[in-house]
mmCIF file of C-alpha atoms and ligand atoms in Angstrom:
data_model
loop_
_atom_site.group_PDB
_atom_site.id
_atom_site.type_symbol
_atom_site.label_atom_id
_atom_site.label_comp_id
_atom_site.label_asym_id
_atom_site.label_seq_id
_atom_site.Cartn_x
_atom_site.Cartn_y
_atom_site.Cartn_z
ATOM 1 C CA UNK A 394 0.000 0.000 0.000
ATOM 2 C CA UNK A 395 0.997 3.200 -0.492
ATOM 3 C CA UNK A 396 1.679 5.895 2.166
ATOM 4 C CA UNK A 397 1.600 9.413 1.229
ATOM 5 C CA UNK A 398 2.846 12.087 3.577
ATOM 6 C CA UNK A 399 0.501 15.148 3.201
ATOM 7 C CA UNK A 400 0.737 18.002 1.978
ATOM 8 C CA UNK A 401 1.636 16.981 -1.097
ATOM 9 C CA UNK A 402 3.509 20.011 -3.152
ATOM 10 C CA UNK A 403 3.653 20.306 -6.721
ATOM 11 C CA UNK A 404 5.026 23.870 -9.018
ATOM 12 C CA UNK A 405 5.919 24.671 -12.316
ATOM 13 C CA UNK A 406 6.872 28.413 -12.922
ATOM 14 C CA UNK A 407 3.798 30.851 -11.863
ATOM 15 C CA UNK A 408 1.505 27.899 -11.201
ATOM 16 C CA UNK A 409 1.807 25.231 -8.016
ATOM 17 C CA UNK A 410 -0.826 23.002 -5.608
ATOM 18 C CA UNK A 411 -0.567 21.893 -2.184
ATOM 19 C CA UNK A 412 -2.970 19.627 -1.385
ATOM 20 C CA UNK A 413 -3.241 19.567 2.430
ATOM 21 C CA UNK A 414 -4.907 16.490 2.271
ATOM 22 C CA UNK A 415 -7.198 13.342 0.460
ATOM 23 C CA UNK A 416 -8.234 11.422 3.318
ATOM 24 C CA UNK A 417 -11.489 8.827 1.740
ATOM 25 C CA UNK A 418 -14.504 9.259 4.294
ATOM 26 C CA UNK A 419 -12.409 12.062 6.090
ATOM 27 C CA UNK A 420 -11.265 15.309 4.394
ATOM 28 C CA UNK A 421 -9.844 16.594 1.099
ATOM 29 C CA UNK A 422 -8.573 20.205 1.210
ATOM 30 C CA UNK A 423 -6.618 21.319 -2.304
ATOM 31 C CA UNK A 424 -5.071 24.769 -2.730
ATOM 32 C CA UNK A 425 -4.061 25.706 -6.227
ATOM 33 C CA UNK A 426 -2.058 29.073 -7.341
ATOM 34 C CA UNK A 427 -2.087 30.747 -10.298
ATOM 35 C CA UNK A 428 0.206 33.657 -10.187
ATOM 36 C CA UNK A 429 -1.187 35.494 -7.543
ATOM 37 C CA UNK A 430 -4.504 34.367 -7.399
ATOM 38 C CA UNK A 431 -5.291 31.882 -5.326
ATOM 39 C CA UNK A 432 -8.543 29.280 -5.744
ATOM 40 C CA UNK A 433 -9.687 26.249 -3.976
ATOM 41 C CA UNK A 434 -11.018 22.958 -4.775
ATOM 42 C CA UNK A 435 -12.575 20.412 -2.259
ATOM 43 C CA UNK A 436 -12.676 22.341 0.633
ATOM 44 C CA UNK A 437 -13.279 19.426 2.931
ATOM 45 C CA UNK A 438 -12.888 19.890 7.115
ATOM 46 C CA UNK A 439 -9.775 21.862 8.150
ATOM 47 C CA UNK A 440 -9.158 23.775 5.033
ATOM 48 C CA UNK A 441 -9.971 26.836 7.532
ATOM 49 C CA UNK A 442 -7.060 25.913 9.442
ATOM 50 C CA UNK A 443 -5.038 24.358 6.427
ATOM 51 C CA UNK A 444 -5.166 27.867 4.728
ATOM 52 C CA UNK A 445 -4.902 30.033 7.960
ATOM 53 C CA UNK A 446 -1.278 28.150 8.003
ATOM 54 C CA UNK A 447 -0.686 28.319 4.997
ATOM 55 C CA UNK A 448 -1.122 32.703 4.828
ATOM 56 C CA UNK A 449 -2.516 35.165 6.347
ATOM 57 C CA UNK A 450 -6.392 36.053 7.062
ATOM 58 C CA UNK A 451 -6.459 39.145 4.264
ATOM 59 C CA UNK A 452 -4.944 36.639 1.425
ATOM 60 C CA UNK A 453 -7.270 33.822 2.659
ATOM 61 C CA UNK A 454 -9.935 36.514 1.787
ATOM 62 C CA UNK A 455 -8.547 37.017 -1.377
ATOM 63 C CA UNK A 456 -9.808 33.338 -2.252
ATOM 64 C CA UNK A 457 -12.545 34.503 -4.941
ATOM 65 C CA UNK A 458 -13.051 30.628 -6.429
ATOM 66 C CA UNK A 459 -14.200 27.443 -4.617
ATOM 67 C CA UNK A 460 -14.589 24.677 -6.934
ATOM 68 C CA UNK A 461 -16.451 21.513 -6.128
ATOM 69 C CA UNK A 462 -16.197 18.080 -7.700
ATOM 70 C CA UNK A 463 -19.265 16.470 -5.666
ATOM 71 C CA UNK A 464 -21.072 16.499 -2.508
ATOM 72 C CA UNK A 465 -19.714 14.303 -0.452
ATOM 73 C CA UNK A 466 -18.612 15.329 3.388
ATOM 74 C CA UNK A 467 -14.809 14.765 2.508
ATOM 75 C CA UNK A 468 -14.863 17.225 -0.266
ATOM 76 C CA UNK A 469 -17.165 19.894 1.177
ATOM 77 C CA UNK A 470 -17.373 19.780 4.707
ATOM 78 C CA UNK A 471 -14.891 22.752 5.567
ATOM 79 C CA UNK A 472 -17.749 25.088 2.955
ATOM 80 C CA UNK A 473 -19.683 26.585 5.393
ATOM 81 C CA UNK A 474 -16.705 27.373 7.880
ATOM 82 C CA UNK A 475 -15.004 29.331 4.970
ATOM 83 C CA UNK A 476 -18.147 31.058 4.164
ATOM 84 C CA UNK A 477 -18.671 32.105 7.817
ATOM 85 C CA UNK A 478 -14.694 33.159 8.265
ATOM 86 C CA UNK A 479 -15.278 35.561 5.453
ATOM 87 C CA UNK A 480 -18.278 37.325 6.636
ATOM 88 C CA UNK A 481 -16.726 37.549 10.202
ATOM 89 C CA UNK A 482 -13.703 38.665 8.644
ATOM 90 C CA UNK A 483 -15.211 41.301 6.322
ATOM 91 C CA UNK A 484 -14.508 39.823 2.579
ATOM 92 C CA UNK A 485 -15.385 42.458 0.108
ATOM 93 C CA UNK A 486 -14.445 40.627 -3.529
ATOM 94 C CA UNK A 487 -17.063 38.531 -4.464
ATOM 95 C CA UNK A 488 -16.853 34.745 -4.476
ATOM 96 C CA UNK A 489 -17.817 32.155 -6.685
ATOM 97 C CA UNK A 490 -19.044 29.000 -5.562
ATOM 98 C CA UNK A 491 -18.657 25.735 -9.107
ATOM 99 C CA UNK A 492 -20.159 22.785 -8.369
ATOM 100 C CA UNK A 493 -21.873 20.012 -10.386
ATOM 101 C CA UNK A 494 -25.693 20.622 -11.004
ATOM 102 C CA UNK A 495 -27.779 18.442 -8.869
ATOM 103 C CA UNK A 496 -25.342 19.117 -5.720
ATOM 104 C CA UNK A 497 -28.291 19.573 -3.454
ATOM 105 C CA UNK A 498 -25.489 19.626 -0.790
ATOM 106 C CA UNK A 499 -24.008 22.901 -1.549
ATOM 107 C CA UNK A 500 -27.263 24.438 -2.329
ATOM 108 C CA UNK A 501 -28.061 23.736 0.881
ATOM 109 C CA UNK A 502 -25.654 25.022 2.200
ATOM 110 C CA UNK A 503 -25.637 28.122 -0.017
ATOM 111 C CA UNK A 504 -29.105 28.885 1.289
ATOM 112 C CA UNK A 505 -28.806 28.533 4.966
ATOM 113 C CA UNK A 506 -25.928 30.515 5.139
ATOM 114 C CA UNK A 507 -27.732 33.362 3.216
ATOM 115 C CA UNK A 508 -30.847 32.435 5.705
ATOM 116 C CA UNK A 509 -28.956 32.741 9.321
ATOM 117 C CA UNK A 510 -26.885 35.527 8.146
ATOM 118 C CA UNK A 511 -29.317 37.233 5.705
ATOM 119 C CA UNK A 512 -28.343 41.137 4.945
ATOM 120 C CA UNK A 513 -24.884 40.555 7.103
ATOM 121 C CA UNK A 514 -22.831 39.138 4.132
ATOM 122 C CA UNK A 515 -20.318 41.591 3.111
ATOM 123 C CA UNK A 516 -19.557 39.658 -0.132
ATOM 124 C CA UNK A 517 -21.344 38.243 -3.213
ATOM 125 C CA UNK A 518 -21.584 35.154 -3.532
ATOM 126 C CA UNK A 519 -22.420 34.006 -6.649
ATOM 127 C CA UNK A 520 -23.319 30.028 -7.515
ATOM 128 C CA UNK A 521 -21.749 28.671 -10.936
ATOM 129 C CA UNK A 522 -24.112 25.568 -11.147
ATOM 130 C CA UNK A 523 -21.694 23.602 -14.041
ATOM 131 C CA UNK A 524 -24.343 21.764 -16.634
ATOM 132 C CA UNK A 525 -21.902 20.524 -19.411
ATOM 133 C CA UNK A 526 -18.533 20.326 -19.848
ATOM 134 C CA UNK A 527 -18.035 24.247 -21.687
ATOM 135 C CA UNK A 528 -14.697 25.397 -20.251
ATOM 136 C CA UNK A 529 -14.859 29.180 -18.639
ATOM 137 C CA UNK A 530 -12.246 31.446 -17.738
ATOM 138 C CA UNK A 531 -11.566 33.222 -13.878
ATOM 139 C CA UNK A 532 -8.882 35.158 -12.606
ATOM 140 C CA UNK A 533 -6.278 34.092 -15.715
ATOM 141 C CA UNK A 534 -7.272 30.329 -15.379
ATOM 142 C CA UNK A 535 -8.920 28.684 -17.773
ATOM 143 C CA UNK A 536 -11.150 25.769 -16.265
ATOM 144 C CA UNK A 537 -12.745 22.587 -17.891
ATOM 145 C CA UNK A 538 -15.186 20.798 -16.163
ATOM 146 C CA UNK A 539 -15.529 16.761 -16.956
ATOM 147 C CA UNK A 540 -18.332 14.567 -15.751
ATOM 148 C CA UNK A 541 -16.577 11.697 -14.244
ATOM 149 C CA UNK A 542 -18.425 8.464 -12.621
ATOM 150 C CA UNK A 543 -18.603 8.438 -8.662
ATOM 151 C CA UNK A 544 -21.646 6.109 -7.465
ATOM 152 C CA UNK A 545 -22.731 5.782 -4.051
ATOM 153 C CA UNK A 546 -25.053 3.432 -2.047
ATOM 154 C CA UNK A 547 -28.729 3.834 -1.279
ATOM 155 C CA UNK A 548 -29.942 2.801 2.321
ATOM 156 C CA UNK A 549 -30.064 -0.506 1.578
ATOM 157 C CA UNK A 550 -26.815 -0.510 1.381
ATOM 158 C CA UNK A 551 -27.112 -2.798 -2.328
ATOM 159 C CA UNK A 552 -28.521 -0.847 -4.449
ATOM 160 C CA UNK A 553 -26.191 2.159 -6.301
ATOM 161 C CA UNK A 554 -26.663 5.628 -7.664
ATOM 162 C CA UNK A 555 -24.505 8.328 -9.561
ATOM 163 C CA UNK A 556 -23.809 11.514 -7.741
ATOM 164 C CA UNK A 557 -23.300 14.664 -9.426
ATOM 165 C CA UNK A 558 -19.817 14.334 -9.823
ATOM 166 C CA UNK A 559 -17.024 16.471 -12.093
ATOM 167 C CA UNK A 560 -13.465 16.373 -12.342
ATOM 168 C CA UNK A 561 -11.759 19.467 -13.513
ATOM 169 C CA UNK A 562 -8.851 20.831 -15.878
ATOM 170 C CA UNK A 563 -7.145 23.834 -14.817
ATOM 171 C CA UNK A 564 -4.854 25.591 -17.542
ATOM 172 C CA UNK A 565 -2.809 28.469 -17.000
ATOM 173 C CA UNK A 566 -0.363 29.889 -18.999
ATOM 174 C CA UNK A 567 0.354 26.869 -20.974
ATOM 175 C CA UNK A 568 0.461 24.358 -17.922
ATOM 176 C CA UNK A 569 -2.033 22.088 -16.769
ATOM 177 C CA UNK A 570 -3.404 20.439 -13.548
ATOM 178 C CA UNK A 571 -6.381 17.660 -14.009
ATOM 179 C CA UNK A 572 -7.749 16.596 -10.609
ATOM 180 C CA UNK A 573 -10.427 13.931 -11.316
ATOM 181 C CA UNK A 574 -12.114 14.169 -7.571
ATOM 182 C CA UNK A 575 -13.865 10.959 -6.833
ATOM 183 C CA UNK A 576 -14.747 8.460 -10.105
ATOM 184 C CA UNK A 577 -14.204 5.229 -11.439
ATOM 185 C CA UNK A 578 -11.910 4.470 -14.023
ATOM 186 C CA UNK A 579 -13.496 6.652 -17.119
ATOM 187 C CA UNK A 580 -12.798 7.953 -20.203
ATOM 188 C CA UNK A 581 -13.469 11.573 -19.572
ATOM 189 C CA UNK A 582 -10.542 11.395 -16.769
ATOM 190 C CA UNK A 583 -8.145 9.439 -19.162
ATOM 191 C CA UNK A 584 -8.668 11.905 -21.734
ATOM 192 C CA UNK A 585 -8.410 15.400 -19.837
ATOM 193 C CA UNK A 586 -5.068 13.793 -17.437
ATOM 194 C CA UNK A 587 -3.598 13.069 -20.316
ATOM 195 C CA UNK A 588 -0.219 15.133 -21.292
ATOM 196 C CA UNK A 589 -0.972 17.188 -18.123
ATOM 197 C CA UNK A 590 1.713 19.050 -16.476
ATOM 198 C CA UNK A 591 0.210 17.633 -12.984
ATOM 199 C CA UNK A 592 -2.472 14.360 -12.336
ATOM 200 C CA UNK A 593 -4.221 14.339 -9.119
ATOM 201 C CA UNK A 594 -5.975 10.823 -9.248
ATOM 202 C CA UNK A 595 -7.592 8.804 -6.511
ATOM 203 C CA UNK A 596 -6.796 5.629 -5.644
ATOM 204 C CA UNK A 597 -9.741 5.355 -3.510
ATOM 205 C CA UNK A 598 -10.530 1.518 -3.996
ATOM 206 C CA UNK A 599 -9.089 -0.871 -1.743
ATOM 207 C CA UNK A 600 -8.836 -4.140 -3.695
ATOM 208 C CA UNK A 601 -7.583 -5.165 -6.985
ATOM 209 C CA UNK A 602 -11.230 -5.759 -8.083
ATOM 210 C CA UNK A 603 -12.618 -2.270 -10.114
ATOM 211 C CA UNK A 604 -16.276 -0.397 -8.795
ATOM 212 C CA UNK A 605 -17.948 2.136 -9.851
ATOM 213 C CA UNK A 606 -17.205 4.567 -7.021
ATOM 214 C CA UNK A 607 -13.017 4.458 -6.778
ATOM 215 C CA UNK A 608 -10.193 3.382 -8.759
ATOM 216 C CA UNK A 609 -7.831 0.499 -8.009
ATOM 217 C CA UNK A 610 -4.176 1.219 -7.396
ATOM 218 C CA UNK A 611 -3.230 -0.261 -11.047
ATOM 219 C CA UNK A 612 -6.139 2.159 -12.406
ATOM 220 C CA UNK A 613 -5.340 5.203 -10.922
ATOM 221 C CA UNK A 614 -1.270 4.567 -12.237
ATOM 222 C CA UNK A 615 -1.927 4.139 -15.327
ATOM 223 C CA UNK A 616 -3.957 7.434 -15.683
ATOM 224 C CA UNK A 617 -1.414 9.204 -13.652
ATOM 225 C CA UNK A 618 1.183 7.847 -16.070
ATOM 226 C CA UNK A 619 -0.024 9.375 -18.929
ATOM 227 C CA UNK A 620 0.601 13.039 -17.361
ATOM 228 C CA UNK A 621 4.090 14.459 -16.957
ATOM 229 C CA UNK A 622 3.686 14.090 -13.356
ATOM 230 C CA UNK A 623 0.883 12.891 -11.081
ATOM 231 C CA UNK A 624 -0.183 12.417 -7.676
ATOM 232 C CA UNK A 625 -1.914 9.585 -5.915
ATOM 233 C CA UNK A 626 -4.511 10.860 -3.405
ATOM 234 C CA UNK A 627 -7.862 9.472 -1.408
ATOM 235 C CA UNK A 628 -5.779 6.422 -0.812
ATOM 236 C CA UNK A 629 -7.572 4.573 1.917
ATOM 237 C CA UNK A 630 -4.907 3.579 5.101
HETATM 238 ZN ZN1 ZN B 1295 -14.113 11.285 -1.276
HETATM 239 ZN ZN1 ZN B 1296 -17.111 10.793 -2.969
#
């Protein structure tokens, strides 16, 4: 098995990731820069206190992108302490909040936050609900979104369903990071990892037999393989 040491560091020129962690069933937390701007993707528990490590308060305010891959706890669960640190600490930019459409999870918790604090949010926060797989631009990054295939089980505990679930491309200048989140092997991933300055691929699957929630080991290589230089994350212990 294969132990990673976290944070795992990664730059090429202007551009560079830390991911603080990629814990399965515990927390993800991934910090990318691009120049001097500064987005976020997963922000799972302890990405409050991963980022108020990593800089000071007024740059963690200058965080104006939070991009979500799906709605599971590990990837979102640090959301609404982020949202909350802003207000408290007086964020003016806006922020905008990418996530897969169908994530009732950050909806949710898009609209309590706007319900307990109501007219007290010093910031916009605007929701980029991702449909299709049209790349956009922010802040000098250029950002394709991919559906990938993450599953998970009903409460019988037999019976499957597909989550909203993205992985995305981020290009800037003329480097670029493909983080697939959670999926099963797929095409989508193999395609967009593919020549990429940096893979970030889970290896979220235990045994040598393939689902249709995580990839194997041997899976998650071979994708990372085809990039110029990958990482192997959500590695169960
Ligand atoms: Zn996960
Ligand atoms: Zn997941």
């Amino acid at each position: 098995m294969l132990h990673q040491k976290y944070p795992l560091k990664w730059h090429k020129k202007d551009f560079s990731t830390k991911i603080f962690c990629s814990i399965p069933n515990i927390a993800t937390g991934i910090l990318i820069r691009a120049g001097d701007s500064l987005l976020v993707v997963d922000p799972g528990d302890g990405i409050l206190r991963d980022l108020n490590k990593e800089m000071i308060p007024k740059k963690i305010l200058t965080i104006s992108n939070l991009y979500i891959t799906h709605g599971h706890h590990d990837h979102i669960g640090g959301v609404w302490a982020l949202l909350t640190y802003m207000r408290v600490m007086n964020k003016k930019n806006p922020l905008a909040i990418h996530f897969p459409v169908g994530c009732v999870e950050i909806e949710s918790i898009y609209n309590a936050f706007k319900k307990v604090y109501s007219k007290t949010i010093p910031y916009k926060i605007s929701l980029n609900v991702i449909t299709g797989s049209k790349s956009f631009k922010r802040n000098g990054v250029m950002v394709k979104p991919f559906p990938v295939i993450h599953k998970e089980y009903l409460h019988d505990g037999v019976t499957t369903k597909q989550v909203p679930a993205l992985g995305y491309k981020f290009t800037f200048e003329d480097l670029k990071i493909c983080y697939g989140g959670d999926t099963a092997y797929c095409t989508d991933l193999v395609k967009n990892a593919k020549g990429s300055d940096l893979a970030i691929i889970e290896a979220g699957h235990d045994d040598d037999t393939p689902d249709e929630m995580h990839m194997t080991l041997k899976e998650a290589k071979s994708i990372g393989q085809s990039a110029k230089d990958y990482f192997l994350v959500h590695v169960p212990d």
